Amino acid sequence: MAVTGVLPWHHSTWQQLVRLADSGRLPHALLISGAHGVGKQQLAEALIARALCAAPSEQACGQCHSCAMLASGYHPDLLRVSPEEGKRQIRIDPIRDVNRFVSQTAQQGGYRVIVISPAEAMNVAAANALLKSLEEPGDKTLFILLSDVPSRTLPTIRSRCQQWPLASVAFEACKGWLTQHLGGDEAHFWWRVSGGLPLLAVELAAPDERALRHQIHDCFEQLVRGAEPVSEAARLDRQAIDAILWYGIAWLEDLIRLGLSGEQSVLHNPDLVPLYRQAVKNGRVQDWFRLLDYAREQRRLFAVGANPNPQLVLEAWLVRWSALLRS
C-alpha cells in the first residue's frame, strides 16, 4: 500500500520505522542522512506527522486535532531548527530554545518532536549545547536530525543518534516516479546525471538548470579551444558558484572513471564524452584527482560559511582546468 508523503523507493525504510514505533523501540534520536535529492525530507515529514498524530496506523490519520494543527503550519509540540535566513550556521541560541522545549511537557500529551536540518550546520558551541538533551531527552521525545554530509557533524552528536543513511536510488526503483515527472524519454538521462538522486534529477531537468549546465559545458568547450579562463569565469554567474562546482565535481568524477576504466557505461554524463576524451588525452588521472580535491574543498568552505570570494574561486578553478585541458 502506498504511504502518503513517502517516496516509492523509501517504502521499505518506512516500514522499518513503523515497526520500531509500534513496538516501542523507536530511538529518541534519528540521524537521517543522504545526498541532496534522495528524499530524506519527505521521509522525515511522514515520521513527524505520525509521531504527532493522536491515532496513527500505517501513517498519520490526517483527521485528528493534532494532524489539523500540523497541516495548518503550527504545532506546539514540534520545534524546527535551521540556519537563519541568509546564514549558513546554526548557532547556540536556537539550541538553547531546544533545551527549554525538551524540558516542557507536551501540550497534546504525545511526542515532542525536534527537527534539526541540516545537522552539520550546527557550529561547535551549538552541537555541544545539544548533547545534554540528546543524552537525557525524557519520555516521548523524538529528535530528527537531517544531514547531507553526516561526517561534518561532531562524532559526539552522531554517536547519540541511530543513523539511517539513505543511498542513491536504482533506476527501476524510481522509474515510474521519474517518468511521471519528466516523461519517459528523459527520465533515465536525468537519473544518470543526478547520480541516482530522483528529486535532484527533477531539479536538474528544470529549464534554468538546463541552461546553466549548457552554459558551463560551453565554457569548458571554449577552454579546450584556447579561450582565456578569466574571461570565461566572467561569463558565468558567480551567484551560482555552488551549482557550478557541483557540476565540475560530477564531471571530474566522470573523467576519473573514464580514465581508470575506459568504460562509458559508468559515466553519469554520457553526453559529455567528447569533452572527457579530450581531457583524458591531455591530463593525467592524478592531476584530475588534485583538481577534484580543490573543488570539493572550495564547496565545503562555502557550505560552512567561510565565504571565499566566488569570482576568485571561479577564476582560479578555471585556470587549473585550462592548464590541464591544454597540457
GROMACS .gro file of C-alpha atoms in nm:
model
  327
    1MET     CA    1   0.000   0.000   0.000
    2ALA     CA    2   0.135   0.344  -0.092
    3VAL     CA    3   0.202   0.575   0.200
    4THR     CA    4   0.115   0.940   0.151
    5GLY     CA    5   0.427   1.157   0.154
    6VAL     CA    6   0.673   0.865   0.149
    7LEU     CA    7   0.852   0.830  -0.182
    8PRO     CA    8   0.823   0.490  -0.350
    9TRP     CA    9   1.188   0.398  -0.303
   10HIS     CA   10   1.165   0.457   0.072
   11HIS     CA   11   0.867   0.231   0.149
   12SER     CA   12   1.089  -0.043   0.294
   13THR     CA   13   1.266   0.207   0.520
   14TRP     CA   14   0.927   0.347   0.624
   15GLN     CA   15   0.800   0.002   0.718
   16GLN     CA   16   1.104  -0.047   0.942
   17LEU     CA   17   1.040   0.283   1.118
   18VAL     CA   18   0.672   0.199   1.168
   19ARG     CA   19   0.759  -0.140   1.318
   20LEU     CA   20   1.002   0.021   1.560
   21ALA     CA   21   0.745   0.283   1.663
   22ASP     CA   22   0.466   0.029   1.710
   23SER     CA   23   0.687  -0.195   1.923
   24GLY     CA   24   0.804   0.095   2.141
   25ARG     CA   25   1.162   0.063   2.013
   26LEU     CA   26   1.187   0.382   1.811
   27PRO     CA   27   1.507   0.559   1.925
   28HIS     CA   28   1.476   0.904   2.075
   29ALA     CA   29   1.721   1.046   1.818
   30LEU     CA   30   1.748   0.961   1.448
   31LEU     CA   31   2.010   1.091   1.208
   32ILE     CA   32   1.861   1.058   0.859
   33SER     CA   33   2.134   1.122   0.605
   34GLY     CA   34   2.178   1.116   0.231
   35ALA     CA   35   2.275   1.336  -0.059
   36HIS     CA   36   2.052   1.625  -0.157
   37GLY     CA   37   1.778   1.489  -0.381
   38VAL     CA   38   1.737   1.144  -0.227
   39GLY     CA   39   1.417   1.246  -0.043
   40LYS     CA   40   1.513   1.244   0.325
   41GLN     CA   41   1.295   1.548   0.400
   42GLN     CA   42   0.985   1.367   0.271
   43LEU     CA   43   1.063   1.064   0.487
   44ALA     CA   44   1.115   1.288   0.789
   45GLU     CA   45   0.787   1.474   0.732
   46ALA     CA   46   0.593   1.147   0.725
   47LEU     CA   47   0.761   1.042   1.050
   48ILE     CA   48   0.692   1.380   1.214
   49ALA     CA   49   0.324   1.357   1.120
   50ARG     CA   50   0.293   1.001   1.250
   51ALA     CA   51   0.471   1.079   1.578
   52LEU     CA   52   0.242   1.376   1.649
   53CYS     CA   53  -0.080   1.204   1.535
   54ALA     CA   54  -0.329   1.105   1.806
   55ALA     CA   55  -0.445   0.793   1.619
   56PRO     CA   56  -0.169   0.671   1.384
   57SER     CA   57  -0.189   0.349   1.188
   58GLU     CA   58   0.034   0.289   0.885
   59GLN     CA   59   0.068   0.665   0.873
   60ALA     CA   60  -0.077   0.975   1.041
   61CYS     CA   61  -0.458   0.973   1.033
   62GLY     CA   62  -0.484   1.324   0.889
   63GLN     CA   63  -0.813   1.379   1.076
   64CYS     CA   64  -0.733   1.439   1.443
   65HIS     CA   65  -0.680   1.780   1.604
   66SER     CA   66  -0.304   1.725   1.614
   67CYS     CA   67  -0.291   1.647   1.241
   68ALA     CA   68  -0.504   1.953   1.170
   69MET     CA   69  -0.263   2.176   1.363
   70LEU     CA   70   0.034   2.030   1.179
   71ALA     CA   71  -0.140   2.086   0.845
   72SER     CA   72  -0.206   2.448   0.942
   73GLY     CA   73   0.168   2.507   0.972
   74TYR     CA   74   0.193   2.522   1.351
   75HIS     CA   75   0.207   2.251   1.614
   76PRO     CA   76   0.300   2.336   1.976
   77ASP     CA   77   0.490   2.009   2.020
   78LEU     CA   78   0.704   2.050   1.709
   79LEU     CA   79   1.020   2.259   1.701
   80ARG     CA   80   1.219   2.305   1.381
   81VAL     CA   81   1.573   2.439   1.384
   82SER     CA   82   1.766   2.550   1.077
   83PRO     CA   83   2.006   2.834   0.992
   84GLU     CA   84   1.860   3.183   0.999
   85GLU     CA   85   1.779   3.332   0.661
   86GLY     CA   86   2.097   3.432   0.484
   87LYS     CA   87   2.315   3.237   0.729
   88ARG     CA   88   2.484   2.901   0.688
   89GLN     CA   89   2.536   2.807   1.053
   90ILE     CA   90   2.304   2.710   1.337
   91ARG     CA   91   2.429   2.899   1.639
   92ILE     CA   92   2.384   2.829   2.008
   93ASP     CA   93   2.070   3.038   2.082
   94PRO     CA   94   1.828   2.816   1.884
   95ILE     CA   95   1.976   2.511   2.056
   96ARG     CA   96   1.912   2.672   2.394
   97ASP     CA   97   1.549   2.701   2.280
   98VAL     CA   98   1.561   2.328   2.204
   99ASN     CA   99   1.681   2.253   2.556
  100ARG     CA  100   1.397   2.458   2.705
  101PHE     CA  101   1.147   2.289   2.473
  102VAL     CA  102   1.265   1.942   2.579
  103SER     CA  103   1.217   2.029   2.947
  104GLN     CA  104   0.848   2.112   2.895
  105THR     CA  105   0.550   1.879   2.891
  106ALA     CA  106   0.398   1.805   2.553
  107GLN     CA  107   0.084   2.018   2.516
  108GLN     CA  108  -0.104   1.747   2.324
  109GLY     CA  109   0.004   1.469   2.557
  110GLY     CA  110   0.208   1.286   2.294
  111TYR     CA  111   0.552   1.328   2.146
  112ARG     CA  112   0.765   1.639   2.144
  113VAL     CA  113   0.948   1.641   1.811
  114ILE     CA  114   1.262   1.841   1.736
  115VAL     CA  115   1.387   1.863   1.378
  116ILE     CA  116   1.738   1.996   1.310
  117SER     CA  117   1.829   2.050   0.945
  118PRO     CA  118   2.095   2.037   0.828
  119ALA     CA  119   2.259   1.888   1.135
  120GLU     CA  120   2.607   1.966   1.006
  121ALA     CA  121   2.519   2.337   1.011
  122MET     CA  122   2.544   2.342   1.392
  123ASN     CA  123   2.863   2.515   1.497
  124VAL     CA  124   3.071   2.355   1.772
  125ALA     CA  125   2.908   2.555   2.054
  126ALA     CA  126   2.558   2.467   1.932
  127ALA     CA  127   2.641   2.099   1.891
  128ASN     CA  128   2.794   2.079   2.237
  129ALA     CA  129   2.490   2.254   2.385
  130LEU     CA  130   2.264   1.988   2.232
  131LEU     CA  131   2.448   1.693   2.389
  132LYS     CA  132   2.274   1.702   2.726
  133SER     CA  133   1.928   1.696   2.568
  134LEU     CA  134   2.033   1.409   2.342
  135GLU     CA  135   2.163   1.218   2.643
  136GLU     CA  136   1.863   1.284   2.870
  137PRO     CA  137   1.568   1.365   2.642
  138GLY     CA  138   1.287   1.250   2.870
  139ASP     CA  139   0.992   1.037   2.767
  140LYS     CA  140   0.813   1.081   2.436
  141THR     CA  141   1.083   1.300   2.284
  142LEU     CA  142   1.194   1.246   1.925
  143PHE     CA  143   1.493   1.419   1.769
  144ILE     CA  144   1.514   1.401   1.390
  145LEU     CA  145   1.843   1.527   1.253
  146LEU     CA  146   1.875   1.559   0.876
  147SER     CA  147   2.213   1.568   0.710
  148ASP     CA  148   2.356   1.581   0.359
  149VAL     CA  149   2.707   1.511   0.489
  150PRO     CA  150   2.690   1.343   0.832
  151SER     CA  151   3.070   1.327   0.863
  152ARG     CA  152   3.061   1.705   0.915
  153THR     CA  153   2.864   1.668   1.239
  154LEU     CA  154   3.051   1.615   1.563
  155PRO     CA  155   3.121   1.248   1.644
  156THR     CA  156   2.958   1.305   1.984
  157ILE     CA  157   2.634   1.401   1.806
  158ARG     CA  158   2.645   1.107   1.566
  159SER     CA  159   2.713   0.859   1.844
  160ARG     CA  160   2.396   0.963   2.029
  161CYS     CA  161   2.171   0.910   1.726
  162GLN     CA  162   2.060   0.598   1.546
  163GLN     CA  163   2.182   0.651   1.192
  164TRP     CA  164   1.955   0.598   0.892
  165PRO     CA  165   2.160   0.653   0.576
  166LEU     CA  166   1.965   0.679   0.251
  167ALA     CA  167   2.161   0.560  -0.052
  168SER     CA  168   2.127   0.669  -0.413
  169VAL     CA  169   1.835   0.502  -0.587
  170ALA     CA  170   1.838   0.232  -0.855
  171PHE     CA  171   1.659   0.340  -1.171
  172GLU     CA  172   1.399   0.064  -1.154
  173ALA     CA  173   1.302   0.177  -0.803
  174CYS     CA  174   1.222   0.531  -0.916
  175LYS     CA  175   1.145   0.479  -1.286
  176GLY     CA  176   0.768   0.523  -1.251
  177TRP     CA  177   0.802   0.833  -1.035
  178LEU     CA  178   1.060   0.994  -1.263
  179THR     CA  179   0.863   0.909  -1.577
  180GLN     CA  180   0.559   1.077  -1.422
  181HIS     CA  181   0.761   1.393  -1.353
  182LEU     CA  182   0.993   1.406  -1.656
  183GLY     CA  183   0.842   1.184  -1.921
  184GLY     CA  184   0.972   0.851  -2.045
  185ASP     CA  185   1.228   0.995  -2.286
  186GLU     CA  186   1.416   1.198  -2.025
  187ALA     CA  187   1.379   1.003  -1.701
  188HIS     CA  188   1.683   0.778  -1.743
  189PHE     CA  189   1.913   1.054  -1.872
  190TRP     CA  190   1.848   1.290  -1.581
  191TRP     CA  191   1.862   1.000  -1.334
  192ARG     CA  192   2.216   0.932  -1.460
  193VAL     CA  193   2.313   1.300  -1.446
  194SER     CA  194   2.188   1.324  -1.086
  195GLY     CA  195   2.385   1.020  -0.974
  196GLY     CA  196   2.072   0.827  -0.879
  197LEU     CA  197   1.903   1.105  -0.680
  198PRO     CA  198   1.547   1.133  -0.817
  199LEU     CA  199   1.442   1.467  -0.668
  200LEU     CA  200   1.771   1.619  -0.783
  201ALA     CA  201   1.707   1.474  -1.130
  202VAL     CA  202   1.382   1.673  -1.147
  203GLU     CA  203   1.562   1.988  -1.030
  204LEU     CA  204   1.839   1.948  -1.288
  205ALA     CA  205   1.585   1.899  -1.568
  206ALA     CA  206   1.417   2.234  -1.496
  207PRO     CA  207   1.473   2.500  -1.765
  208ASP     CA  208   1.701   2.727  -1.559
  209GLU     CA  209   1.921   2.437  -1.450
  210ARG     CA  210   1.942   2.301  -1.804
  211ALA     CA  211   2.052   2.644  -1.922
  212LEU     CA  212   2.322   2.662  -1.653
  213ARG     CA  213   2.451   2.315  -1.740
  214HIS     CA  214   2.464   2.409  -2.107
  215GLN     CA  215   2.648   2.732  -2.024
  216ILE     CA  216   2.909   2.551  -1.815
  217HIS     CA  217   2.953   2.290  -2.087
  218ASP     CA  218   3.007   2.565  -2.343
  219CYS     CA  219   3.260   2.730  -2.112
  220PHE     CA  220   3.464   2.410  -2.094
  221GLU     CA  221   3.450   2.360  -2.468
  222GLN     CA  222   3.583   2.713  -2.511
  223LEU     CA  223   3.869   2.633  -2.274
  224VAL     CA  224   3.960   2.332  -2.489
  225ARG     CA  225   3.970   2.568  -2.789
  226GLY     CA  226   4.210   2.800  -2.608
  227ALA     CA  227   3.978   3.059  -2.451
  228GLU     CA  228   4.109   3.274  -2.166
  229PRO     CA  229   3.988   3.119  -1.835
  230VAL     CA  230   3.944   3.452  -1.654
  231SER     CA  231   3.720   3.575  -1.936
  232GLU     CA  232   3.521   3.251  -1.924
  233ALA     CA  233   3.480   3.290  -1.548
  234ALA     CA  234   3.336   3.637  -1.606
  235ARG     CA  235   3.065   3.484  -1.828
  236LEU     CA  236   2.945   3.256  -1.550
  237ASP     CA  237   2.709   3.374  -1.279
  238ARG     CA  238   2.913   3.379  -0.961
  239GLN     CA  239   2.591   3.357  -0.760
  240ALA     CA  240   2.561   3.002  -0.895
  241ILE     CA  241   2.906   2.907  -0.764
  242ASP     CA  242   2.779   2.610  -0.561
  243ALA     CA  243   2.598   2.464  -0.864
  244ILE     CA  244   2.897   2.530  -1.091
  245LEU     CA  245   3.128   2.349  -0.850
  246TRP     CA  246   2.874   2.065  -0.818
  247TYR     CA  247   2.873   2.015  -1.193
  248GLY     CA  248   3.251   2.039  -1.207
  249ILE     CA  249   3.290   1.778  -0.935
  250ALA     CA  250   3.047   1.544  -1.112
  251TRP     CA  251   3.235   1.587  -1.440
  252LEU     CA  252   3.572   1.533  -1.274
  253GLU     CA  253   3.443   1.213  -1.116
  254ASP     CA  254   3.328   1.105  -1.463
  255LEU     CA  255   3.669   1.189  -1.606
  256ILE     CA  256   3.841   0.978  -1.344
  257ARG     CA  257   3.600   0.688  -1.405
  258LEU     CA  258   3.669   0.705  -1.777
  259GLY     CA  259   4.043   0.742  -1.726
  260LEU     CA  260   4.063   0.442  -1.495
  261SER     CA  261   3.817   0.207  -1.666
  262GLY     CA  262   3.781   0.331  -2.023
  263GLU     CA  263   3.411   0.239  -1.995
  264GLN     CA  264   3.143   0.487  -2.099
  265SER     CA  265   2.872   0.287  -1.920
  266VAL     CA  266   2.998   0.411  -1.580
  267LEU     CA  267   2.955   0.779  -1.668
  268HIS     CA  268   2.684   0.999  -1.518
  269ASN     CA  269   2.700   1.244  -1.808
  270PRO     CA  270   2.720   1.037  -2.127
  271ASP     CA  271   2.654   1.340  -2.346
  272LEU     CA  272   2.989   1.489  -2.242
  273VAL     CA  273   3.204   1.203  -2.372
  274PRO     CA  274   3.376   1.416  -2.642
  275LEU     CA  275   3.486   1.667  -2.376
  276TYR     CA  276   3.600   1.387  -2.146
  277ARG     CA  277   3.805   1.219  -2.416
  278GLN     CA  278   3.984   1.545  -2.490
  279ALA     CA  279   4.055   1.595  -2.123
  280VAL     CA  280   4.171   1.236  -2.064
  281LYS     CA  281   4.407   1.268  -2.361
  282ASN     CA  282   4.565   1.586  -2.224
  283GLY     CA  283   4.579   1.524  -1.849
  284ARG     CA  284   4.687   1.254  -1.606
  285VAL     CA  285   4.449   1.089  -1.361
  286GLN     CA  286   4.646   1.220  -1.061
  287ASP     CA  287   4.604   1.574  -1.197
  288TRP     CA  288   4.227   1.529  -1.212
  289PHE     CA  289   4.226   1.399  -0.855
  290ARG     CA  290   4.407   1.713  -0.739
  291LEU     CA  291   4.159   1.934  -0.919
  292LEU     CA  292   3.873   1.732  -0.770
  293ASP     CA  293   4.014   1.783  -0.419
  294TYR     CA  294   4.036   2.157  -0.482
  295ALA     CA  295   3.674   2.178  -0.599
  296ARG     CA  296   3.545   1.973  -0.307
  297GLU     CA  297   3.735   2.187  -0.058
  298GLN     CA  298   3.601   2.512  -0.207
  299ARG     CA  299   3.247   2.376  -0.199
  300ARG     CA  300   3.297   2.268   0.164
  301LEU     CA  301   3.417   2.618   0.254
  302PHE     CA  302   3.105   2.772   0.103
  303ALA     CA  303   2.888   2.518   0.290
  304VAL     CA  304   3.036   2.601   0.631
  305GLY     CA  305   3.008   2.975   0.576
  306ALA     CA  306   3.376   3.054   0.518
  307ASN     CA  307   3.267   3.284   0.231
  308PRO     CA  308   3.562   3.276  -0.009
  309ASN     CA  309   3.531   3.523  -0.296
  310PRO     CA  310   3.315   3.344  -0.559
  311GLN     CA  311   3.471   3.518  -0.859
  312LEU     CA  312   3.824   3.444  -0.745
  313VAL     CA  313   3.732   3.080  -0.681
  314LEU     CA  314   3.581   3.053  -1.030
  315GLU     CA  315   3.885   3.213  -1.192
  316ALA     CA  316   4.136   3.000  -1.002
  317TRP     CA  317   3.942   2.685  -1.075
  318LEU     CA  318   3.906   2.750  -1.447
  319VAL     CA  319   4.274   2.844  -1.473
  320ARG     CA  320   4.357   2.500  -1.331
  321TRP     CA  321   4.113   2.330  -1.567
  322SER     CA  322   4.254   2.520  -1.862
  323ALA     CA  323   4.610   2.421  -1.780
  324LEU     CA  324   4.514   2.054  -1.779
  325LEU     CA  325   4.291   2.068  -2.086
  326ARG     CA  326   4.575   2.219  -2.289
  327SER     CA  327   4.868   2.027  -2.139
   0.00000   0.00000   0.00000
